[in-house]
PDB file of N, CA and C in Angstrom:
ATOM      1  N   GLY A   1      -6.694 -31.929 -15.466  1.00  0.00           N
ATOM      2  CA  GLY A   1      -5.937 -30.725 -15.452  1.00  0.00           C
ATOM      3  C   GLY A   1      -6.717 -29.608 -14.771  1.00  0.00           C
ATOM      4  N   ALA A   2      -5.973 -28.741 -14.197  1.00  0.00           N
ATOM      5  CA  ALA A   2      -6.549 -27.584 -13.516  1.00  0.00           C
ATOM      6  C   ALA A   2      -6.882 -26.491 -14.530  1.00  0.00           C
ATOM      7  N   SER A   3      -7.896 -25.713 -14.211  1.00  0.00           N
ATOM      8  CA  SER A   3      -8.257 -24.601 -15.086  1.00  0.00           C
ATOM      9  C   SER A   3      -7.247 -23.461 -14.903  1.00  0.00           C
ATOM     10  N   ASN A   4      -7.262 -22.558 -15.847  1.00  0.00           N
ATOM     11  CA  ASN A   4      -6.322 -21.425 -15.797  1.00  0.00           C
ATOM     12  C   ASN A   4      -6.538 -20.567 -14.557  1.00  0.00           C
ATOM     13  N   ILE A   5      -7.795 -20.305 -14.221  1.00  0.00           N
ATOM     14  CA  ILE A   5      -8.076 -19.445 -13.070  1.00  0.00           C
ATOM     15  C   ILE A   5      -7.663 -20.125 -11.771  1.00  0.00           C
ATOM     16  N   TYR A   6      -7.756 -21.449 -11.719  1.00  0.00           N
ATOM     17  CA  TYR A   6      -7.356 -22.191 -10.526  1.00  0.00           C
ATOM     18  C   TYR A   6      -5.850 -22.064 -10.288  1.00  0.00           C
ATOM     19  N   ILE A   7      -5.087 -21.955 -11.336  1.00  0.00           N
ATOM     20  CA  ILE A   7      -3.640 -21.806 -11.213  1.00  0.00           C
ATOM     21  C   ILE A   7      -3.259 -20.351 -10.934  1.00  0.00           C
ATOM     22  N   ARG A   8      -3.963 -19.424 -11.538  1.00  0.00           N
ATOM     23  CA  ARG A   8      -3.600 -18.010 -11.428  1.00  0.00           C
ATOM     24  C   ARG A   8      -4.098 -17.344 -10.145  1.00  0.00           C
ATOM     25  N   LEU A   9      -5.198 -17.811  -9.598  1.00  0.00           N
ATOM     26  CA  LEU A   9      -5.823 -17.141  -8.461  1.00  0.00           C
ATOM     27  C   LEU A   9      -4.929 -17.028  -7.224  1.00  0.00           C
ATOM     28  N   PRO A  10      -4.166 -18.048  -6.848  1.00  0.00           N
ATOM     29  CA  PRO A  10      -3.286 -17.872  -5.678  1.00  0.00           C
ATOM     30  C   PRO A  10      -2.236 -16.777  -5.869  1.00  0.00           C
ATOM     31  N   PHE A  11      -1.763 -16.613  -7.079  1.00  0.00           N
ATOM     32  CA  PHE A  11      -0.796 -15.544  -7.338  1.00  0.00           C
ATOM     33  C   PHE A  11      -1.445 -14.171  -7.220  1.00  0.00           C
ATOM     34  N   LEU A  12      -2.680 -14.053  -7.645  1.00  0.00           N
ATOM     35  CA  LEU A  12      -3.385 -12.775  -7.517  1.00  0.00           C
ATOM     36  C   LEU A  12      -3.675 -12.456  -6.054  1.00  0.00           C
ATOM     37  N   PHE A  13      -4.069 -13.466  -5.273  1.00  0.00           N
ATOM     38  CA  PHE A  13      -4.279 -13.245  -3.847  1.00  0.00           C
ATOM     39  C   PHE A  13      -2.978 -12.877  -3.140  1.00  0.00           C
ATOM     40  N   GLU A  14      -1.889 -13.454  -3.589  1.00  0.00           N
ATOM     41  CA  GLU A  14      -0.586 -13.100  -3.020  1.00  0.00           C
ATOM     42  C   GLU A  14      -0.263 -11.633  -3.290  1.00  0.00           C
ATOM     43  N   GLY A  15      -0.601 -11.142  -4.480  1.00  0.00           N
ATOM     44  CA  GLY A  15      -0.416  -9.729  -4.790  1.00  0.00           C
ATOM     45  C   GLY A  15      -1.251  -8.834  -3.901  1.00  0.00           C
ATOM     46  N   ILE A  16      -2.489  -9.258  -3.602  1.00  0.00           N
ATOM     47  CA  ILE A  16      -3.351  -8.485  -2.703  1.00  0.00           C
ATOM     48  C   ILE A  16      -2.754  -8.457  -1.304  1.00  0.00           C
ATOM     49  N   ILE A  17      -2.280  -9.593  -0.828  1.00  0.00           N
ATOM     50  CA  ILE A  17      -1.696  -9.660   0.514  1.00  0.00           C
ATOM     51  C   ILE A  17      -0.455  -8.783   0.593  1.00  0.00           C
ATOM     52  N   TYR A  18       0.386  -8.807  -0.438  1.00  0.00           N
ATOM     53  CA  TYR A  18       1.561  -7.935  -0.446  1.00  0.00           C
ATOM     54  C   TYR A  18       1.154  -6.466  -0.412  1.00  0.00           C
ATOM     55  N   GLY A  19       0.106  -6.104  -1.123  1.00  0.00           N
ATOM     56  CA  GLY A  19      -0.366  -4.719  -1.116  1.00  0.00           C
ATOM     57  C   GLY A  19      -0.868  -4.282   0.244  1.00  0.00           C
ATOM     58  N   VAL A  20      -1.596  -5.145   0.933  1.00  0.00           N
ATOM     59  CA  VAL A  20      -2.121  -4.811   2.259  1.00  0.00           C
ATOM     60  C   VAL A  20      -0.992  -4.709   3.280  1.00  0.00           C
ATOM     61  N   VAL A  21      -0.060  -5.657   3.246  1.00  0.00           N
ATOM     62  CA  VAL A  21       1.075  -5.629   4.184  1.00  0.00           C
ATOM     63  C   VAL A  21       1.929  -4.384   3.943  1.00  0.00           C
ATOM     64  N   ALA A  22       2.156  -4.054   2.685  1.00  0.00           N
ATOM     65  CA  ALA A  22       2.935  -2.852   2.369  1.00  0.00           C
ATOM     66  C   ALA A  22       2.215  -1.595   2.846  1.00  0.00           C
ATOM     67  N   SER A  23       0.895  -1.574   2.770  1.00  0.00           N
ATOM     68  CA  SER A  23       0.129  -0.421   3.254  1.00  0.00           C
ATOM     69  C   SER A  23       0.253  -0.261   4.759  1.00  0.00           C
ATOM     70  N   VAL A  24       0.172  -1.356   5.492  1.00  0.00           N
ATOM     71  CA  VAL A  24       0.297  -1.290   6.947  1.00  0.00           C
ATOM     72  C   VAL A  24       1.688  -0.810   7.344  1.00  0.00           C
ATOM     73  N   ILE A  25       2.712  -1.347   6.698  1.00  0.00           N
ATOM     74  CA  ILE A  25       4.088  -0.934   7.018  1.00  0.00           C
ATOM     75  C   ILE A  25       4.306   0.529   6.660  1.00  0.00           C
ATOM     76  N   SER A  26       3.811   0.953   5.510  1.00  0.00           N
ATOM     77  CA  SER A  26       4.025   2.348   5.110  1.00  0.00           C
ATOM     78  C   SER A  26       3.262   3.320   6.005  1.00  0.00           C
ATOM     79  N   MET A  27       2.088   2.924   6.505  1.00  0.00           N
ATOM     80  CA  MET A  27       1.356   3.798   7.422  1.00  0.00           C
ATOM     81  C   MET A  27       2.108   3.955   8.740  1.00  0.00           C
ATOM     82  N   ALA A  28       2.697   2.873   9.223  1.00  0.00           N
ATOM     83  CA  ALA A  28       3.484   2.958  10.462  1.00  0.00           C
ATOM     84  C   ALA A  28       4.718   3.827  10.254  1.00  0.00           C
ATOM     85  N   LEU A  29       5.409   3.636   9.144  1.00  0.00           N
ATOM     86  CA  LEU A  29       6.591   4.454   8.866  1.00  0.00           C
ATOM     87  C   LEU A  29       6.222   5.922   8.669  1.00  0.00           C
ATOM     88  N   LEU A  30       5.091   6.169   8.013  1.00  0.00           N
ATOM     89  CA  LEU A  30       4.642   7.543   7.814  1.00  0.00           C
ATOM     90  C   LEU A  30       4.301   8.210   9.142  1.00  0.00           C
ATOM     91  N   PHE A  31       3.661   7.468  10.052  1.00  0.00           N
ATOM     92  CA  PHE A  31       3.325   8.035  11.356  1.00  0.00           C
ATOM     93  C   PHE A  31       4.587   8.416  12.124  1.00  0.00           C
ATOM     94  N   PHE A  32       5.584   7.522  12.157  1.00  0.00           N
ATOM     95  CA  PHE A  32       6.822   7.834  12.875  1.00  0.00           C
ATOM     96  C   PHE A  32       7.601   8.959  12.199  1.00  0.00           C
ATOM     97  N   ALA A  33       7.551   9.035  10.884  1.00  0.00           N
ATOM     98  CA  ALA A  33       8.210  10.131  10.180  1.00  0.00           C
ATOM     99  C   ALA A  33       7.537  11.464  10.501  1.00  0.00           C
ATOM    100  N   ILE A  34       6.212  11.463  10.561  1.00  0.00           N
ATOM    101  CA  ILE A  34       5.484  12.689  10.893  1.00  0.00           C
ATOM    102  C   ILE A  34       5.788  13.113  12.323  1.00  0.00           C
ATOM    103  N   LYS A  35       5.786  12.144  13.250  1.00  0.00           N
ATOM    104  CA  LYS A  35       6.105  12.482  14.646  1.00  0.00           C
ATOM    105  C   LYS A  35       7.517  13.054  14.769  1.00  0.00           C
ATOM    106  N   PHE A  36       8.453  12.549  13.972  1.00  0.00           N
ATOM    107  CA  PHE A  36       9.823  13.028  14.011  1.00  0.00           C
ATOM    108  C   PHE A  36       9.954  14.417  13.379  1.00  0.00           C
ATOM    109  N   LEU A  37       9.172  14.687  12.350  1.00  0.00           N
ATOM    110  CA  LEU A  37       9.306  15.935  11.606  1.00  0.00           C
ATOM    111  C   LEU A  37       8.441  17.076  12.129  1.00  0.00           C
ATOM    112  N   VAL A  38       7.621  16.851  13.148  1.00  0.00           N
ATOM    113  CA  VAL A  38       6.737  17.895  13.666  1.00  0.00           C
ATOM    114  C   VAL A  38       7.504  19.128  14.136  1.00  0.00           C
ATOM    115  N   PRO A  39       8.602  19.003  14.892  1.00  0.00           N
ATOM    116  CA  PRO A  39       9.296  20.224  15.312  1.00  0.00           C
ATOM    117  C   PRO A  39       9.854  21.029  14.138  1.00  0.00           C
ATOM    118  N   TYR A  40      10.245  20.343  13.082  1.00  0.00           N
ATOM    119  CA  TYR A  40      10.804  21.043  11.933  1.00  0.00           C
ATOM    120  C   TYR A  40       9.716  21.647  11.051  1.00  0.00           C
ATOM    121  N   SER A  41       8.586  20.969  10.943  1.00  0.00           N
ATOM    122  CA  SER A  41       7.507  21.495  10.110  1.00  0.00           C
ATOM    123  C   SER A  41       6.765  22.639  10.792  1.00  0.00           C
ATOM    124  N   ALA A  42       6.833  22.719  12.108  1.00  0.00           N
ATOM    125  CA  ALA A  42       6.156  23.802  12.821  1.00  0.00           C
ATOM    126  C   ALA A  42       6.762  25.154  12.459  1.00  0.00           C
ATOM    127  N   ARG A  43       8.031  25.149  12.109  1.00  0.00           N
ATOM    128  CA  ARG A  43       8.667  26.409  11.683  1.00  0.00           C
ATOM    129  C   ARG A  43       8.197  26.828  10.290  1.00  0.00           C
ATOM    130  N   LEU A  44       7.984  25.858   9.426  1.00  0.00           N
ATOM    131  CA  LEU A  44       7.567  26.179   8.059  1.00  0.00           C
ATOM    132  C   LEU A  44       6.076  26.486   7.968  1.00  0.00           C
ATOM    133  N   ILE A  45       5.271  25.679   8.670  1.00  0.00           N
ATOM    134  CA  ILE A  45       3.819  25.840   8.655  1.00  0.00           C
ATOM    135  C   ILE A  45       3.361  25.962  10.103  1.00  0.00           C
ATOM    136  N   PRO A  46       3.345  27.170  10.663  1.00  0.00           N
ATOM    137  CA  PRO A  46       3.090  27.316  12.099  1.00  0.00           C
ATOM    138  C   PRO A  46       1.649  27.047  12.530  1.00  0.00           C
ATOM    139  N   ASN A  47       0.667  27.201  11.654  1.00  0.00           N
ATOM    140  CA  ASN A  47      -0.728  27.108  12.067  1.00  0.00           C
ATOM    141  C   ASN A  47      -1.349  25.720  11.913  1.00  0.00           C
ATOM    142  N   ILE A  48      -0.599  24.755  11.381  1.00  0.00           N
ATOM    143  CA  ILE A  48      -1.162  23.432  11.111  1.00  0.00           C
ATOM    144  C   ILE A  48      -0.415  22.383  11.926  1.00  0.00           C
ATOM    145  N   ASN A  49      -1.168  21.577  12.654  1.00  0.00           N
ATOM    146  CA  ASN A  49      -0.591  20.453  13.379  1.00  0.00           C
ATOM    147  C   ASN A  49      -0.694  19.221  12.483  1.00  0.00           C
ATOM    148  N   ILE A  50       0.425  18.759  11.974  1.00  0.00           N
ATOM    149  CA  ILE A  50       0.443  17.681  10.992  1.00  0.00           C
ATOM    150  C   ILE A  50      -0.006  16.357  11.602  1.00  0.00           C
ATOM    151  N   VAL A  51       0.302  16.121  12.857  1.00  0.00           N
ATOM    152  CA  VAL A  51      -0.102  14.866  13.496  1.00  0.00           C
ATOM    153  C   VAL A  51      -1.626  14.788  13.591  1.00  0.00           C
ATOM    154  N   ASN A  52      -2.270  15.869  13.991  1.00  0.00           N
ATOM    155  CA  ASN A  52      -3.738  15.879  14.055  1.00  0.00           C
ATOM    156  C   ASN A  52      -4.353  15.744  12.667  1.00  0.00           C
ATOM    157  N   LEU A  53      -3.741  16.364  11.679  1.00  0.00           N
ATOM    158  CA  LEU A  53      -4.213  16.244  10.304  1.00  0.00           C
ATOM    159  C   LEU A  53      -4.105  14.801   9.829  1.00  0.00           C
ATOM    160  N   TYR A  54      -2.998  14.149  10.161  1.00  0.00           N
ATOM    161  CA  TYR A  54      -2.790  12.744   9.791  1.00  0.00           C
ATOM    162  C   TYR A  54      -3.800  11.842  10.496  1.00  0.00           C
ATOM    163  N   LEU A  55      -3.993  12.042  11.788  1.00  0.00           N
ATOM    164  CA  LEU A  55      -4.898  11.190  12.544  1.00  0.00           C
ATOM    165  C   LEU A  55      -6.365  11.408  12.162  1.00  0.00           C
ATOM    166  N   SER A  56      -6.728  12.638  11.814  1.00  0.00           N
ATOM    167  CA  SER A  56      -8.119  12.889  11.423  1.00  0.00           C
ATOM    168  C   SER A  56      -8.431  12.312  10.046  1.00  0.00           C
ATOM    169  N   ASN A  57      -7.437  12.162   9.198  1.00  0.00           N
ATOM    170  CA  ASN A  57      -7.630  11.595   7.859  1.00  0.00           C
ATOM    171  C   ASN A  57      -7.037  10.197   7.738  1.00  0.00           C
ATOM    172  N   PHE A  58      -6.829   9.525   8.874  1.00  0.00           N
ATOM    173  CA  PHE A  58      -6.177   8.220   8.878  1.00  0.00           C
ATOM    174  C   PHE A  58      -6.937   7.187   8.050  1.00  0.00           C
ATOM    175  N   ALA A  59      -8.253   7.123   8.225  1.00  0.00           N
ATOM    176  CA  ALA A  59      -9.049   6.115   7.513  1.00  0.00           C
ATOM    177  C   ALA A  59      -8.999   6.333   6.002  1.00  0.00           C
ATOM    178  N   THR A  60      -9.055   7.575   5.583  1.00  0.00           N
ATOM    179  CA  THR A  60      -9.003   7.875   4.154  1.00  0.00           C
ATOM    180  C   THR A  60      -7.644   7.516   3.570  1.00  0.00           C
ATOM    181  N   ILE A  61      -6.587   7.924   4.247  1.00  0.00           N
ATOM    182  CA  ILE A  61      -5.234   7.646   3.760  1.00  0.00           C
ATOM    183  C   ILE A  61      -4.976   6.138   3.733  1.00  0.00           C
ATOM    184  N   PHE A  62      -5.363   5.454   4.805  1.00  0.00           N
ATOM    185  CA  PHE A  62      -5.135   4.013   4.893  1.00  0.00           C
ATOM    186  C   PHE A  62      -5.960   3.266   3.846  1.00  0.00           C
ATOM    187  N   GLY A  63      -7.194   3.670   3.668  1.00  0.00           N
ATOM    188  CA  GLY A  63      -8.045   3.035   2.661  1.00  0.00           C
ATOM    189  C   GLY A  63      -7.511   3.207   1.256  1.00  0.00           C
ATOM    190  N   MET A  64      -7.056   4.409   0.950  1.00  0.00           N
ATOM    191  CA  MET A  64      -6.493   4.654  -0.386  1.00  0.00           C
ATOM    192  C   MET A  64      -5.207   3.865  -0.588  1.00  0.00           C
ATOM    193  N   GLN A  65      -4.376   3.774   0.441  1.00  0.00           N
ATOM    194  CA  GLN A  65      -3.153   3.000   0.311  1.00  0.00           C
ATOM    195  C   GLN A  65      -3.444   1.520   0.114  1.00  0.00           C
ATOM    196  N   ILE A  66      -4.444   1.002   0.818  1.00  0.00           N
ATOM    197  CA  ILE A  66      -4.794  -0.407   0.633  1.00  0.00           C
ATOM    198  C   ILE A  66      -5.332  -0.638  -0.773  1.00  0.00           C
ATOM    199  N   LEU A  67      -6.201   0.232  -1.254  1.00  0.00           N
ATOM    200  CA  LEU A  67      -6.747   0.064  -2.597  1.00  0.00           C
ATOM    201  C   LEU A  67      -5.657   0.145  -3.664  1.00  0.00           C
ATOM    202  N   ILE A  68      -4.822   1.159  -3.582  1.00  0.00           N
ATOM    203  CA  ILE A  68      -3.776   1.328  -4.589  1.00  0.00           C
ATOM    204  C   ILE A  68      -2.734   0.224  -4.467  1.00  0.00           C
ATOM    205  N   GLY A  69      -2.353  -0.141  -3.245  1.00  0.00           N
ATOM    206  CA  GLY A  69      -1.371  -1.206  -3.058  1.00  0.00           C
ATOM    207  C   GLY A  69      -1.883  -2.545  -3.544  1.00  0.00           C
ATOM    208  N   SER A  70      -3.155  -2.846  -3.267  1.00  0.00           N
ATOM    209  CA  SER A  70      -3.738  -4.094  -3.746  1.00  0.00           C
ATOM    210  C   SER A  70      -3.846  -4.113  -5.259  1.00  0.00           C
ATOM    211  N   PHE A  71      -4.237  -2.984  -5.826  1.00  0.00           N
ATOM    212  CA  PHE A  71      -4.318  -2.896  -7.287  1.00  0.00           C
ATOM    213  C   PHE A  71      -2.955  -3.103  -7.927  1.00  0.00           C
ATOM    214  N   LEU A  72      -1.936  -2.473  -7.377  1.00  0.00           N
ATOM    215  CA  LEU A  72      -0.593  -2.652  -7.928  1.00  0.00           C
ATOM    216  C   LEU A  72      -0.090  -4.080  -7.742  1.00  0.00           C
ATOM    217  N   GLY A  73      -0.436  -4.702  -6.616  1.00  0.00           N
ATOM    218  CA  GLY A  73      -0.068  -6.095  -6.397  1.00  0.00           C
ATOM    219  C   GLY A  73      -0.740  -7.021  -7.391  1.00  0.00           C
ATOM    220  N   ILE A  74      -2.031  -6.798  -7.639  1.00  0.00           N
ATOM    221  CA  ILE A  74      -2.750  -7.604  -8.618  1.00  0.00           C
ATOM    222  C   ILE A  74      -2.182  -7.388 -10.013  1.00  0.00           C
ATOM    223  N   LEU A  75      -1.916  -6.134 -10.346  1.00  0.00           N
ATOM    224  CA  LEU A  75      -1.394  -5.808 -11.671  1.00  0.00           C
ATOM    225  C   LEU A  75      -0.024  -6.437 -11.909  1.00  0.00           C
ATOM    226  N   SER A  76       0.851  -6.339 -10.919  1.00  0.00           N
ATOM    227  CA  SER A  76       2.183  -6.926 -11.097  1.00  0.00           C
ATOM    228  C   SER A  76       2.110  -8.448 -11.129  1.00  0.00           C
ATOM    229  N   SER A  77       1.233  -9.039 -10.330  1.00  0.00           N
ATOM    230  CA  SER A  77       1.058 -10.492 -10.380  1.00  0.00           C
ATOM    231  C   SER A  77       0.507 -10.928 -11.730  1.00  0.00           C
ATOM    232  N   TRP A  78      -0.420 -10.153 -12.253  1.00  0.00           N
ATOM    233  CA  TRP A  78      -1.011 -10.490 -13.542  1.00  0.00           C
ATOM    234  C   TRP A  78       0.043 -10.466 -14.644  1.00  0.00           C
ATOM    235  N   PHE A  79       0.900  -9.434 -14.646  1.00  0.00           N
ATOM    236  CA  PHE A  79       1.951  -9.370 -15.662  1.00  0.00           C
ATOM    237  C   PHE A  79       2.959 -10.499 -15.497  1.00  0.00           C
ATOM    238  N   ALA A  80       3.297 -10.837 -14.263  1.00  0.00           N
ATOM    239  CA  ALA A  80       4.238 -11.936 -14.027  1.00  0.00           C
ATOM    240  C   ALA A  80       3.626 -13.266 -14.462  1.00  0.00           C
ATOM    241  N   ILE A  81       2.351 -13.452 -14.194  1.00  0.00           N
ATOM    242  CA  ILE A  81       1.682 -14.684 -14.611  1.00  0.00           C
ATOM    243  C   ILE A  81       1.679 -14.787 -16.129  1.00  0.00           C
ATOM    244  N   ARG A  82       1.373 -13.697 -16.802  1.00  0.00           N
ATOM    245  CA  ARG A  82       1.352 -13.718 -18.267  1.00  0.00           C
ATOM    246  C   ARG A  82       2.719 -14.008 -18.853  1.00  0.00           C
ATOM    247  N   LYS A  83       3.766 -13.518 -18.173  1.00  0.00           N
ATOM    248  CA  LYS A  83       5.103 -13.701 -18.727  1.00  0.00           C
ATOM    249  C   LYS A  83       5.651 -15.095 -18.449  1.00  0.00           C
ATOM    250  N   TYR A  84       5.464 -15.609 -17.248  1.00  0.00           N
ATOM    251  CA  TYR A  84       6.152 -16.826 -16.842  1.00  0.00           C
ATOM    252  C   TYR A  84       5.286 -18.082 -16.893  1.00  0.00           C
ATOM    253  N   LEU A  85       3.966 -17.952 -16.851  1.00  0.00           N
ATOM    254  CA  LEU A  85       3.110 -19.130 -16.925  1.00  0.00           C
ATOM    255  C   LEU A  85       2.469 -19.190 -18.308  1.00  0.00           C
ATOM    256  N   LYS A  86       2.888 -20.092 -19.085  1.00  0.00           N
ATOM    257  CA  LYS A  86       2.307 -20.261 -20.411  1.00  0.00           C
ATOM    258  C   LYS A  86       1.231 -21.337 -20.330  1.00  0.00           C
ATOM    259  N   ILE A  87       0.019 -20.865 -20.008  1.00  0.00           N
ATOM    260  CA  ILE A  87      -1.092 -21.810 -19.831  1.00  0.00           C
ATOM    261  C   ILE A  87      -2.020 -21.697 -21.022  1.00  0.00           C
TER     262      ILE A  87
END
């Protein structure tokens, strides 16, 4: 018989992969949303260029999204494993 961790580990890795893929997709959508909203935001906040702010903090935003997305993927996989796999 397989050990518990041997059965659970692929599900946890799947949660990590879902978190990373979701982070990449959300960063792309956020970039296009920012590019679309620049003319409208310039009226509200005239002294700040949002695209430059986004690009200068890209690594921080992307890193935080990957960490939080991976954590949420692991957490949801863990709860699903506990509920549906009675090992």
